């Protein structure tokens, strides 16, 4: 009996934290912060899939969500910051 | 890194925009809630049917059975979508390789150790997909992680492999899938229907090819450009200006 | 025993949620990344406990994936995203 | 029965290390000290929980898989900790002084 109530509490916590994390990720103005939050979201989402009895999906979420997209976003951010930096410098040269 | 902020969010949208969006979102949420609410409490899904016929499919993991046998269009089209996405990325030209110059012996060792483990684990997931959670997509993603790790260590695909060989591996999964699907059309079966006694072997074959294609495509998507095109001559992002 | 596994899993989830404060508040990118690393390890422990308690051996494979792929994200961070001038954010 | 007690002891001790790691992550003043707290819960906390679980599983293969997971986390954790610390130093992050 108490096992069921512990699991219920676990599920409720995972669900609420997921919604909250999703909100924080979307509303973050700092892109790096949003990426790290997204990685955390992927990890927690995999836990949620496990609890929904879908280990196949959890496995896919773990590989794609927590592993690959994290690295992809971080690389994209590096490219983005390099190109905005270049634009800033060009603007400076034009203005001076 | 410089702090990059989304410019669009710096201005607060007008009250009208926010109100309209709010109402729309509320309507969407309400209709979703209604849809969930009106679901029958005891639906007769297809899971009983799947479970009954699972030994005919050639694998004992019901998810793999559904994805590779009963509803193989799903997996087939998924492979196609991945390939199309890669074409899209390649047609955009490319980003220059963002090389970071430092060499670290520990990072080097870690990557050298992890890459074979990734490949091994990818094979394990592919094999285990027949009777437990796992399968081509997950195995492909782990394989792609090995590629990502290599790219992060400034590894480059040798020129002689980046032309035909790379393209061959990329389309292998899709081509084999379609070929086998059509092959049995000539033996009086429907497209993508396999004879039950061969199904297990065929599924493993298709999944192995699909794993390779998915893994290489995802890794190529991470690289973000066609490796046979010289990146530096095309676009210079000016990191070293 | 199962009750203990589940209780510890719940406890680990709570520490994980508490650790999220560090992701939200930084201050440096490295701090956020560290918190994400801890997230990963805690999730591994959680999955292993759940796998034992719920008798789902497949969860160990998911934990193995987490353990493997956590390194990729961290290396991507160090090699790519952590450029100079990152410290005052 | 006695095995249950021993494994419960290890698991609870492991949970304690995770708590310590989280507290350290939240309370310590700079990246280097937080890194120190984090690697403790990575390596020791997970290790203790895995030892506790290994006493309970019934096949050698599963026990070996658990050990392998621990080994991977140890390896990745140590490597990543080194990378982050040395990069932080290169980027000029000053260690905290009282």
mmCIF file with all atom_site columns, N, CA, C and O in Angstrom, chain C residues 1 4-5 8 11-12 15 18 22 28 31 34 38 41-42 45 48 52 60-61 64 67 74 78 82-83 87, chain D residues 7-8 11 15 18 22 25-26 31 34-35 38 41-42 56-57 62 65-66 69 72-73 80 87-88 91 93:
data_model
loop_
_atom_site.group_PDB
_atom_site.id
_atom_site.type_symbol
_atom_site.label_atom_id
_atom_site.label_alt_id
_atom_site.label_comp_id
_atom_site.label_asym_id
_atom_site.label_entity_id
_atom_site.label_seq_id
_atom_site.pdbx_PDB_ins_code
_atom_site.Cartn_x
_atom_site.Cartn_y
_atom_site.Cartn_z
_atom_site.occupancy
_atom_site.B_iso_or_equiv
_atom_site.pdbx_formal_charge
_atom_site.auth_seq_id
_atom_site.auth_comp_id
_atom_site.auth_asym_id
_atom_site.auth_atom_id
_atom_site.pdbx_PDB_model_num
ATOM 1   N N  . UNK C 1 1  ? 11.926 -4.591  1.229   1.00 0.00 ? 1  UNK C N  1
ATOM 2   C CA . UNK C 1 1  ? 13.032 -3.982  0.516   1.00 0.00 ? 1  UNK C CA 1
ATOM 3   C C  . UNK C 1 1  ? 12.543 -3.006  -0.558  1.00 0.00 ? 1  UNK C C  1
ATOM 4   O O  . UNK C 1 1  ? 13.108 -1.946  -0.753  1.00 0.00 ? 1  UNK C O  1
ATOM 5   N N  . UNK C 1 4  ? 11.907 0.428   0.523   1.00 0.00 ? 4  UNK C N  1
ATOM 6   C CA . UNK C 1 4  ? 13.140 1.185   0.719   1.00 0.00 ? 4  UNK C CA 1
ATOM 7   C C  . UNK C 1 4  ? 13.649 1.736   -0.609  1.00 0.00 ? 4  UNK C C  1
ATOM 8   O O  . UNK C 1 4  ? 13.989 2.916   -0.715  1.00 0.00 ? 4  UNK C O  1
ATOM 9   N N  . UNK C 1 5  ? 13.669 0.856   -1.652  1.00 0.00 ? 5  UNK C N  1
ATOM 10  C CA . UNK C 1 5  ? 14.156 1.318   -2.963  1.00 0.00 ? 5  UNK C CA 1
ATOM 11  C C  . UNK C 1 5  ? 13.347 2.519   -3.430  1.00 0.00 ? 5  UNK C C  1
ATOM 12  O O  . UNK C 1 5  ? 13.897 3.527   -3.884  1.00 0.00 ? 5  UNK C O  1
ATOM 13  N N  . UNK C 1 8  ? 14.030 5.669   -1.394  1.00 0.00 ? 8  UNK C N  1
ATOM 14  C CA . UNK C 1 8  ? 15.309 6.297   -1.736  1.00 0.00 ? 8  UNK C CA 1
ATOM 15  C C  . UNK C 1 8  ? 15.214 6.961   -3.109  1.00 0.00 ? 8  UNK C C  1
ATOM 16  O O  . UNK C 1 8  ? 15.741 8.062   -3.318  1.00 0.00 ? 8  UNK C O  1
ATOM 17  N N  . UNK C 1 11 ? 13.553 10.158  -2.630  1.00 0.00 ? 11 UNK C N  1
ATOM 18  C CA . UNK C 1 11 ? 14.486 11.077  -1.979  1.00 0.00 ? 11 UNK C CA 1
ATOM 19  C C  . UNK C 1 11 ? 15.464 11.652  -3.000  1.00 0.00 ? 11 UNK C C  1
ATOM 20  O O  . UNK C 1 11 ? 15.730 12.862  -3.021  1.00 0.00 ? 11 UNK C O  1
ATOM 21  N N  . UNK C 1 12 ? 15.973 10.775  -3.890  1.00 0.00 ? 12 UNK C N  1
ATOM 22  C CA . UNK C 1 12 ? 16.910 11.251  -4.913  1.00 0.00 ? 12 UNK C CA 1
ATOM 23  C C  . UNK C 1 12 ? 16.235 12.243  -5.845  1.00 0.00 ? 12 UNK C C  1
ATOM 24  O O  . UNK C 1 12 ? 16.845 13.233  -6.267  1.00 0.00 ? 12 UNK C O  1
ATOM 25  N N  . UNK C 1 15 ? 16.314 15.564  -4.131  1.00 0.00 ? 15 UNK C N  1
ATOM 26  C CA . UNK C 1 15 ? 17.614 16.242  -4.203  1.00 0.00 ? 15 UNK C CA 1
ATOM 27  C C  . UNK C 1 15 ? 17.845 16.793  -5.607  1.00 0.00 ? 15 UNK C C  1
ATOM 28  O O  . UNK C 1 15 ? 18.410 17.870  -5.784  1.00 0.00 ? 15 UNK C O  1
ATOM 29  N N  . UNK C 1 18 ? 16.001 19.935  -5.947  1.00 0.00 ? 18 UNK C N  1
ATOM 30  C CA . UNK C 1 18 ? 16.698 20.995  -5.214  1.00 0.00 ? 18 UNK C CA 1
ATOM 31  C C  . UNK C 1 18 ? 17.901 21.488  -6.002  1.00 0.00 ? 18 UNK C C  1
ATOM 32  O O  . UNK C 1 18 ? 18.181 22.696  -6.050  1.00 0.00 ? 18 UNK C O  1
ATOM 33  N N  . UNK C 1 22 ? 20.578 25.533  -8.904  1.00 0.00 ? 22 UNK C N  1
ATOM 34  C CA . UNK C 1 22 ? 21.889 25.902  -9.429  1.00 0.00 ? 22 UNK C CA 1
ATOM 35  C C  . UNK C 1 22 ? 21.822 26.099  -10.945 1.00 0.00 ? 22 UNK C C  1
ATOM 36  O O  . UNK C 1 22 ? 22.493 26.973  -11.491 1.00 0.00 ? 22 UNK C O  1
ATOM 37  N N  . UNK C 1 28 ? 28.026 31.121  -13.246 1.00 0.00 ? 28 UNK C N  1
ATOM 38  C CA . UNK C 1 28 ? 28.774 30.920  -14.491 1.00 0.00 ? 28 UNK C CA 1
ATOM 39  C C  . UNK C 1 28 ? 28.165 29.741  -15.257 1.00 0.00 ? 28 UNK C C  1
ATOM 40  O O  . UNK C 1 28 ? 27.489 28.899  -14.669 1.00 0.00 ? 28 UNK C O  1
ATOM 41  N N  . UNK C 1 31 ? 28.787 26.348  -13.760 1.00 0.00 ? 31 UNK C N  1
ATOM 42  C CA . UNK C 1 31 ? 27.950 25.936  -12.636 1.00 0.00 ? 31 UNK C CA 1
ATOM 43  C C  . UNK C 1 31 ? 26.680 25.256  -13.111 1.00 0.00 ? 31 UNK C C  1
ATOM 44  O O  . UNK C 1 31 ? 26.273 24.216  -12.589 1.00 0.00 ? 31 UNK C O  1
ATOM 45  N N  . UNK C 1 34 ? 27.525 21.836  -14.370 1.00 0.00 ? 34 UNK C N  1
ATOM 46  C CA . UNK C 1 34 ? 27.787 20.907  -13.269 1.00 0.00 ? 34 UNK C CA 1
ATOM 47  C C  . UNK C 1 34 ? 26.484 20.385  -12.693 1.00 0.00 ? 34 UNK C C  1
ATOM 48  O O  . UNK C 1 34 ? 26.342 19.196  -12.421 1.00 0.00 ? 34 UNK C O  1
ATOM 49  N N  . UNK C 1 38 ? 25.143 16.503  -12.327 1.00 0.00 ? 38 UNK C N  1
ATOM 50  C CA . UNK C 1 38 ? 24.624 15.865  -11.125 1.00 0.00 ? 38 UNK C CA 1
ATOM 51  C C  . UNK C 1 38 ? 23.231 15.303  -11.391 1.00 0.00 ? 38 UNK C C  1
ATOM 52  O O  . UNK C 1 38 ? 22.878 14.212  -10.929 1.00 0.00 ? 38 UNK C O  1
ATOM 53  N N  . UNK C 1 41 ? 23.661 11.898  -13.043 1.00 0.00 ? 41 UNK C N  1
ATOM 54  C CA . UNK C 1 41 ? 24.056 10.816  -12.134 1.00 0.00 ? 41 UNK C CA 1
ATOM 55  C C  . UNK C 1 41 ? 22.910 10.434  -11.213 1.00 0.00 ? 41 UNK C C  1
ATOM 56  O O  . UNK C 1 41 ? 22.677 9.248   -10.956 1.00 0.00 ? 41 UNK C O  1
ATOM 57  N N  . UNK C 1 42 ? 22.191 11.446  -10.720 1.00 0.00 ? 42 UNK C N  1
ATOM 58  C CA . UNK C 1 42 ? 21.070 11.146  -9.835  1.00 0.00 ? 42 UNK C CA 1
ATOM 59  C C  . UNK C 1 42 ? 20.007 10.353  -10.578 1.00 0.00 ? 42 UNK C C  1
ATOM 60  O O  . UNK C 1 42 ? 19.416 9.416   -10.031 1.00 0.00 ? 42 UNK C O  1
ATOM 61  N N  . UNK C 1 45 ? 21.040 6.731   -10.707 1.00 0.00 ? 45 UNK C N  1
ATOM 62  C CA . UNK C 1 45 ? 20.767 6.032   -9.451  1.00 0.00 ? 45 UNK C CA 1
ATOM 63  C C  . UNK C 1 45 ? 19.271 5.752   -9.305  1.00 0.00 ? 45 UNK C C  1
ATOM 64  O O  . UNK C 1 45 ? 18.858 4.650   -8.915  1.00 0.00 ? 45 UNK C O  1
ATOM 65  N N  . UNK C 1 48 ? 18.206 2.889   -11.563 1.00 0.00 ? 48 UNK C N  1
ATOM 66  C CA . UNK C 1 48 ? 18.647 1.583   -11.079 1.00 0.00 ? 48 UNK C CA 1
ATOM 67  C C  . UNK C 1 48 ? 17.761 1.112   -9.936  1.00 0.00 ? 48 UNK C C  1
ATOM 68  O O  . UNK C 1 48 ? 17.372 -0.056  -9.869  1.00 0.00 ? 48 UNK C O  1
ATOM 69  N N  . UNK C 1 52 ? 15.124 -2.161  -9.967  1.00 0.00 ? 52 UNK C N  1
ATOM 70  C CA . UNK C 1 52 ? 15.090 -3.250  -8.987  1.00 0.00 ? 52 UNK C CA 1
ATOM 71  C C  . UNK C 1 52 ? 13.706 -3.370  -8.353  1.00 0.00 ? 52 UNK C C  1
ATOM 72  O O  . UNK C 1 52 ? 13.193 -4.468  -8.187  1.00 0.00 ? 52 UNK C O  1
ATOM 73  N N  . UNK C 1 60 ? 17.792 -0.692  -16.653 1.00 0.00 ? 60 UNK C N  1
ATOM 74  C CA . UNK C 1 60 ? 19.254 -0.640  -16.493 1.00 0.00 ? 60 UNK C CA 1
ATOM 75  C C  . UNK C 1 60 ? 19.917 -0.193  -17.781 1.00 0.00 ? 60 UNK C C  1
ATOM 76  O O  . UNK C 1 60 ? 20.932 0.485   -17.757 1.00 0.00 ? 60 UNK C O  1
ATOM 77  N N  . UNK C 1 61 ? 19.326 -0.587  -18.924 1.00 0.00 ? 61 UNK C N  1
ATOM 78  C CA . UNK C 1 61 ? 19.888 -0.124  -20.197 1.00 0.00 ? 61 UNK C CA 1
ATOM 79  C C  . UNK C 1 61 ? 19.751 1.383   -20.330 1.00 0.00 ? 61 UNK C C  1
ATOM 80  O O  . UNK C 1 61 ? 20.654 2.061   -20.835 1.00 0.00 ? 61 UNK C O  1
ATOM 81  N N  . UNK C 1 64 ? 22.325 2.950   -18.340 1.00 0.00 ? 64 UNK C N  1
ATOM 82  C CA . UNK C 1 64 ? 23.610 2.835   -19.033 1.00 0.00 ? 64 UNK C CA 1
ATOM 83  C C  . UNK C 1 64 ? 23.740 3.910   -20.107 1.00 0.00 ? 64 UNK C C  1
ATOM 84  O O  . UNK C 1 64 ? 24.804 4.529   -20.260 1.00 0.00 ? 64 UNK C O  1
ATOM 85  N N  . UNK C 1 67 ? 24.574 7.126   -18.418 1.00 0.00 ? 67 UNK C N  1
ATOM 86  C CA . UNK C 1 67 ? 25.959 7.162   -17.967 1.00 0.00 ? 67 UNK C CA 1
ATOM 87  C C  . UNK C 1 67 ? 26.894 7.415   -19.144 1.00 0.00 ? 67 UNK C C  1
ATOM 88  O O  . UNK C 1 67 ? 27.881 8.141   -19.015 1.00 0.00 ? 67 UNK C O  1
ATOM 89  N N  . UNK C 1 74 ? 28.917 17.030  -21.743 1.00 0.00 ? 74 UNK C N  1
ATOM 90  C CA . UNK C 1 74 ? 29.912 17.806  -21.003 1.00 0.00 ? 74 UNK C CA 1
ATOM 91  C C  . UNK C 1 74 ? 31.096 18.156  -21.891 1.00 0.00 ? 74 UNK C C  1
ATOM 92  O O  . UNK C 1 74 ? 31.605 19.283  -21.850 1.00 0.00 ? 74 UNK C O  1
ATOM 93  N N  . UNK C 1 78 ? 32.592 21.866  -22.931 1.00 0.00 ? 78 UNK C N  1
ATOM 94  C CA . UNK C 1 78 ? 33.950 22.352  -22.722 1.00 0.00 ? 78 UNK C CA 1
ATOM 95  C C  . UNK C 1 78 ? 34.601 22.727  -24.044 1.00 0.00 ? 78 UNK C C  1
ATOM 96  O O  . UNK C 1 78 ? 35.272 23.758  -24.161 1.00 0.00 ? 78 UNK C O  1
ATOM 97  N N  . UNK C 1 82 ? 32.005 26.858  -24.306 1.00 0.00 ? 82 UNK C N  1
ATOM 98  C CA . UNK C 1 82 ? 32.612 27.624  -23.227 1.00 0.00 ? 82 UNK C CA 1
ATOM 99  C C  . UNK C 1 82 ? 33.756 28.453  -23.788 1.00 0.00 ? 82 UNK C C  1
ATOM 100 O O  . UNK C 1 82 ? 34.920 28.146  -23.643 1.00 0.00 ? 82 UNK C O  1
ATOM 101 N N  . UNK C 1 83 ? 33.416 29.525  -24.455 1.00 0.00 ? 83 UNK C N  1
ATOM 102 C CA . UNK C 1 83 ? 34.445 30.365  -25.040 1.00 0.00 ? 83 UNK C CA 1
ATOM 103 C C  . UNK C 1 83 ? 34.880 31.400  -24.022 1.00 0.00 ? 83 UNK C C  1
ATOM 104 O O  . UNK C 1 83 ? 34.407 31.436  -22.892 1.00 0.00 ? 83 UNK C O  1
ATOM 105 N N  . UNK C 1 87 ? 32.766 34.411  -18.234 1.00 0.00 ? 87 UNK C N  1
ATOM 106 C CA . UNK C 1 87 ? 32.712 34.326  -16.780 1.00 0.00 ? 87 UNK C CA 1
ATOM 107 C C  . UNK C 1 87 ? 31.803 35.339  -16.131 1.00 0.00 ? 87 UNK C C  1
ATOM 108 O O  . UNK C 1 87 ? 31.253 35.107  -15.069 1.00 0.00 ? 87 UNK C O  1
ATOM 109 N N  . UNK D 2 7  ? 22.585 -4.381  2.516   1.00 0.00 ? 7  UNK D N  1
ATOM 110 C CA . UNK D 2 7  ? 22.351 -3.620  1.289   1.00 0.00 ? 7  UNK D CA 1
ATOM 111 C C  . UNK D 2 7  ? 21.553 -2.360  1.590   1.00 0.00 ? 7  UNK D C  1
ATOM 112 O O  . UNK D 2 7  ? 21.804 -1.312  0.982   1.00 0.00 ? 7  UNK D O  1
ATOM 113 N N  . UNK D 2 8  ? 20.619 -2.436  2.547   1.00 0.00 ? 8  UNK D N  1
ATOM 114 C CA . UNK D 2 8  ? 19.885 -1.224  2.934   1.00 0.00 ? 8  UNK D CA 1
ATOM 115 C C  . UNK D 2 8  ? 20.853 -0.184  3.487   1.00 0.00 ? 8  UNK D C  1
ATOM 116 O O  . UNK D 2 8  ? 20.748 1.015   3.180   1.00 0.00 ? 8  UNK D O  1
ATOM 117 N N  . UNK D 2 11 ? 22.687 1.421   0.574   1.00 0.00 ? 11 UNK D N  1
ATOM 118 C CA . UNK D 2 11 ? 21.835 2.302   -0.229  1.00 0.00 ? 11 UNK D CA 1
ATOM 119 C C  . UNK D 2 11 ? 21.566 3.606   0.511   1.00 0.00 ? 11 UNK D C  1
ATOM 120 O O  . UNK D 2 11 ? 21.629 4.701   -0.069  1.00 0.00 ? 11 UNK D O  1
ATOM 121 N N  . UNK D 2 15 ? 22.524 7.391   -0.557  1.00 0.00 ? 15 UNK D N  1
ATOM 122 C CA . UNK D 2 15 ? 21.570 8.502   -0.620  1.00 0.00 ? 15 UNK D CA 1
ATOM 123 C C  . UNK D 2 15 ? 22.102 9.691   0.164   1.00 0.00 ? 15 UNK D C  1
ATOM 124 O O  . UNK D 2 15 ? 21.962 10.851  -0.246  1.00 0.00 ? 15 UNK D O  1
ATOM 125 N N  . UNK D 2 18 ? 24.481 11.555  -1.927  1.00 0.00 ? 18 UNK D N  1
ATOM 126 C CA . UNK D 2 18 ? 23.806 12.386  -2.911  1.00 0.00 ? 18 UNK D CA 1
ATOM 127 C C  . UNK D 2 18 ? 23.295 13.671  -2.267  1.00 0.00 ? 18 UNK D C  1
ATOM 128 O O  . UNK D 2 18 ? 23.391 14.755  -2.846  1.00 0.00 ? 18 UNK D O  1
ATOM 129 N N  . UNK D 2 22 ? 24.408 17.430  -3.326  1.00 0.00 ? 22 UNK D N  1
ATOM 130 C CA . UNK D 2 22 ? 23.473 18.498  -3.694  1.00 0.00 ? 22 UNK D CA 1
ATOM 131 C C  . UNK D 2 22 ? 23.656 19.713  -2.802  1.00 0.00 ? 22 UNK D C  1
ATOM 132 O O  . UNK D 2 22 ? 23.677 20.853  -3.277  1.00 0.00 ? 22 UNK D O  1
ATOM 133 N N  . UNK D 2 25 ? 26.688 21.479  -3.884  1.00 0.00 ? 25 UNK D N  1
ATOM 134 C CA . UNK D 2 25 ? 26.451 22.211  -5.128  1.00 0.00 ? 25 UNK D CA 1
ATOM 135 C C  . UNK D 2 25 ? 25.709 23.515  -4.867  1.00 0.00 ? 25 UNK D C  1
ATOM 136 O O  . UNK D 2 25 ? 25.961 24.531  -5.503  1.00 0.00 ? 25 UNK D O  1
ATOM 137 N N  . UNK D 2 26 ? 24.800 23.470  -3.915  1.00 0.00 ? 26 UNK D N  1
ATOM 138 C CA . UNK D 2 26 ? 23.997 24.666  -3.644  1.00 0.00 ? 26 UNK D CA 1
ATOM 139 C C  . UNK D 2 26 ? 24.734 25.668  -2.768  1.00 0.00 ? 26 UNK D C  1
ATOM 140 O O  . UNK D 2 26 ? 24.571 26.871  -2.926  1.00 0.00 ? 26 UNK D O  1
ATOM 141 N N  . UNK D 2 31 ? 33.243 27.520  -8.518  1.00 0.00 ? 31 UNK D N  1
ATOM 142 C CA . UNK D 2 31 ? 33.154 26.349  -9.386  1.00 0.00 ? 31 UNK D CA 1
ATOM 143 C C  . UNK D 2 31 ? 33.988 25.192  -8.855  1.00 0.00 ? 31 UNK D C  1
ATOM 144 O O  . UNK D 2 31 ? 33.536 24.043  -8.854  1.00 0.00 ? 31 UNK D O  1
ATOM 145 N N  . UNK D 2 34 ? 32.468 23.475  -5.855  1.00 0.00 ? 34 UNK D N  1
ATOM 146 C CA . UNK D 2 34 ? 31.241 22.776  -6.267  1.00 0.00 ? 34 UNK D CA 1
ATOM 147 C C  . UNK D 2 34 ? 31.580 21.507  -7.027  1.00 0.00 ? 34 UNK D C  1
ATOM 148 O O  . UNK D 2 34 ? 30.933 20.471  -6.868  1.00 0.00 ? 34 UNK D O  1
ATOM 149 N N  . UNK D 2 35 ? 32.623 21.609  -7.833  1.00 0.00 ? 35 UNK D N  1
ATOM 150 C CA . UNK D 2 35 ? 33.089 20.437  -8.578  1.00 0.00 ? 35 UNK D CA 1
ATOM 151 C C  . UNK D 2 35 ? 33.482 19.334  -7.604  1.00 0.00 ? 35 UNK D C  1
ATOM 152 O O  . UNK D 2 35 ? 33.160 18.150  -7.812  1.00 0.00 ? 35 UNK D O  1
ATOM 153 N N  . UNK D 2 38 ? 30.414 17.763  -6.167  1.00 0.00 ? 38 UNK D N  1
ATOM 154 C CA . UNK D 2 38 ? 29.699 16.998  -7.178  1.00 0.00 ? 38 UNK D CA 1
ATOM 155 C C  . UNK D 2 38 ? 30.339 15.642  -7.410  1.00 0.00 ? 38 UNK D C  1
ATOM 156 O O  . UNK D 2 38 ? 29.640 14.612  -7.481  1.00 0.00 ? 38 UNK D O  1
ATOM 157 N N  . UNK D 2 41 ? 29.422 12.899  -4.908  1.00 0.00 ? 41 UNK D N  1
ATOM 158 C CA . UNK D 2 41 ? 28.154 12.181  -5.016  1.00 0.00 ? 41 UNK D CA 1
ATOM 159 C C  . UNK D 2 41 ? 28.129 11.339  -6.287  1.00 0.00 ? 41 UNK D C  1
ATOM 160 O O  . UNK D 2 41 ? 27.550 10.268  -6.310  1.00 0.00 ? 41 UNK D O  1
ATOM 161 N N  . UNK D 2 42 ? 28.799 11.828  -7.335  1.00 0.00 ? 42 UNK D N  1
ATOM 162 C CA . UNK D 2 42 ? 28.913 11.024  -8.553  1.00 0.00 ? 42 UNK D CA 1
ATOM 163 C C  . UNK D 2 42 ? 29.535 9.672   -8.250  1.00 0.00 ? 42 UNK D C  1
ATOM 164 O O  . UNK D 2 42 ? 28.985 8.625   -8.557  1.00 0.00 ? 42 UNK D O  1
ATOM 165 N N  . UNK D 2 56 ? 21.622 -7.612  -4.107  1.00 0.00 ? 56 UNK D N  1
ATOM 166 C CA . UNK D 2 56 ? 20.251 -8.088  -4.224  1.00 0.00 ? 56 UNK D CA 1
ATOM 167 C C  . UNK D 2 56 ? 19.960 -8.804  -5.541  1.00 0.00 ? 56 UNK D C  1
ATOM 168 O O  . UNK D 2 56 ? 19.017 -9.574  -5.621  1.00 0.00 ? 56 UNK D O  1
ATOM 169 N N  . UNK D 2 57 ? 20.740 -8.509  -6.580  1.00 0.00 ? 57 UNK D N  1
ATOM 170 C CA . UNK D 2 57 ? 20.388 -9.092  -7.884  1.00 0.00 ? 57 UNK D CA 1
ATOM 171 C C  . UNK D 2 57 ? 20.780 -10.564 -7.905  1.00 0.00 ? 57 UNK D C  1
ATOM 172 O O  . UNK D 2 57 ? 21.678 -10.992 -7.185  1.00 0.00 ? 57 UNK D O  1
ATOM 173 N N  . UNK D 2 62 ? 23.813 -9.327  -14.442 1.00 0.00 ? 62 UNK D N  1
ATOM 174 C CA . UNK D 2 62 ? 23.223 -8.051  -14.029 1.00 0.00 ? 62 UNK D CA 1
ATOM 175 C C  . UNK D 2 62 ? 24.184 -7.310  -13.108 1.00 0.00 ? 62 UNK D C  1
ATOM 176 O O  . UNK D 2 62 ? 24.387 -6.093  -13.238 1.00 0.00 ? 62 UNK D O  1
ATOM 177 N N  . UNK D 2 65 ? 26.753 -5.725  -15.134 1.00 0.00 ? 65 UNK D N  1
ATOM 178 C CA . UNK D 2 65 ? 26.259 -4.536  -15.818 1.00 0.00 ? 65 UNK D CA 1
ATOM 179 C C  . UNK D 2 65 ? 26.224 -3.342  -14.867 1.00 0.00 ? 65 UNK D C  1
ATOM 180 O O  . UNK D 2 65 ? 26.631 -2.231  -15.237 1.00 0.00 ? 65 UNK D O  1
ATOM 181 N N  . UNK D 2 66 ? 25.783 -3.593  -13.630 1.00 0.00 ? 66 UNK D N  1
ATOM 182 C CA . UNK D 2 66 ? 25.764 -2.510  -12.642 1.00 0.00 ? 66 UNK D CA 1
ATOM 183 C C  . UNK D 2 66 ? 27.177 -1.975  -12.413 1.00 0.00 ? 66 UNK D C  1
ATOM 184 O O  . UNK D 2 66 ? 27.398 -0.757  -12.385 1.00 0.00 ? 66 UNK D O  1
ATOM 185 N N  . UNK D 2 69 ? 28.227 0.189   -15.246 1.00 0.00 ? 69 UNK D N  1
ATOM 186 C CA . UNK D 2 69 ? 27.634 1.531   -15.186 1.00 0.00 ? 69 UNK D CA 1
ATOM 187 C C  . UNK D 2 69 ? 28.443 2.411   -14.231 1.00 0.00 ? 69 UNK D C  1
ATOM 188 O O  . UNK D 2 69 ? 28.775 3.562   -14.538 1.00 0.00 ? 69 UNK D O  1
ATOM 189 N N  . UNK D 2 72 ? 31.695 3.391   -15.828 1.00 0.00 ? 72 UNK D N  1
ATOM 190 C CA . UNK D 2 72 ? 31.533 4.445   -16.832 1.00 0.00 ? 72 UNK D CA 1
ATOM 191 C C  . UNK D 2 72 ? 31.364 5.803   -16.179 1.00 0.00 ? 72 UNK D C  1
ATOM 192 O O  . UNK D 2 72 ? 31.966 6.803   -16.597 1.00 0.00 ? 72 UNK D O  1
ATOM 193 N N  . UNK D 2 73 ? 30.520 5.844   -15.124 1.00 0.00 ? 73 UNK D N  1
ATOM 194 C CA . UNK D 2 73 ? 30.281 7.129   -14.463 1.00 0.00 ? 73 UNK D CA 1
ATOM 195 C C  . UNK D 2 73 ? 31.561 7.627   -13.806 1.00 0.00 ? 73 UNK D C  1
ATOM 196 O O  . UNK D 2 73 ? 31.876 8.822   -13.858 1.00 0.00 ? 73 UNK D O  1
ATOM 197 N N  . UNK D 2 80 ? 35.577 14.524  -16.978 1.00 0.00 ? 80 UNK D N  1
ATOM 198 C CA . UNK D 2 80 ? 34.861 15.785  -17.139 1.00 0.00 ? 80 UNK D CA 1
ATOM 199 C C  . UNK D 2 80 ? 35.248 16.770  -16.038 1.00 0.00 ? 80 UNK D C  1
ATOM 200 O O  . UNK D 2 80 ? 35.424 17.967  -16.298 1.00 0.00 ? 80 UNK D O  1
ATOM 201 N N  . UNK D 2 87 ? 39.769 23.979  -17.686 1.00 0.00 ? 87 UNK D N  1
ATOM 202 C CA . UNK D 2 87 ? 39.277 25.040  -18.565 1.00 0.00 ? 87 UNK D CA 1
ATOM 203 C C  . UNK D 2 87 ? 38.906 26.267  -17.748 1.00 0.00 ? 87 UNK D C  1
ATOM 204 O O  . UNK D 2 87 ? 39.175 27.405  -18.171 1.00 0.00 ? 87 UNK D O  1
ATOM 205 N N  . UNK D 2 88 ? 38.302 26.051  -16.578 1.00 0.00 ? 88 UNK D N  1
ATOM 206 C CA . UNK D 2 88 ? 37.937 27.188  -15.739 1.00 0.00 ? 88 UNK D CA 1
ATOM 207 C C  . UNK D 2 88 ? 39.181 27.982  -15.371 1.00 0.00 ? 88 UNK D C  1
ATOM 208 O O  . UNK D 2 88 ? 39.183 29.218  -15.367 1.00 0.00 ? 88 UNK D O  1
ATOM 209 N N  . UNK D 2 91 ? 40.350 29.971  -18.308 1.00 0.00 ? 91 UNK D N  1
ATOM 210 C CA . UNK D 2 91 ? 39.499 31.126  -18.569 1.00 0.00 ? 91 UNK D CA 1
ATOM 211 C C  . UNK D 2 91 ? 39.634 32.184  -17.487 1.00 0.00 ? 91 UNK D C  1
ATOM 212 O O  . UNK D 2 91 ? 38.945 33.190  -17.496 1.00 0.00 ? 91 UNK D O  1
ATOM 213 N N  . UNK D 2 93 ? 39.070 31.911  -14.080 1.00 0.00 ? 93 UNK D N  1
ATOM 214 C CA . UNK D 2 93 ? 38.197 31.930  -12.906 1.00 0.00 ? 93 UNK D CA 1
ATOM 215 C C  . UNK D 2 93 ? 39.062 31.776  -11.665 1.00 0.00 ? 93 UNK D C  1
ATOM 216 O O  . UNK D 2 93 ? 39.809 30.812  -11.532 1.00 0.00 ? 93 UNK D O  1
#
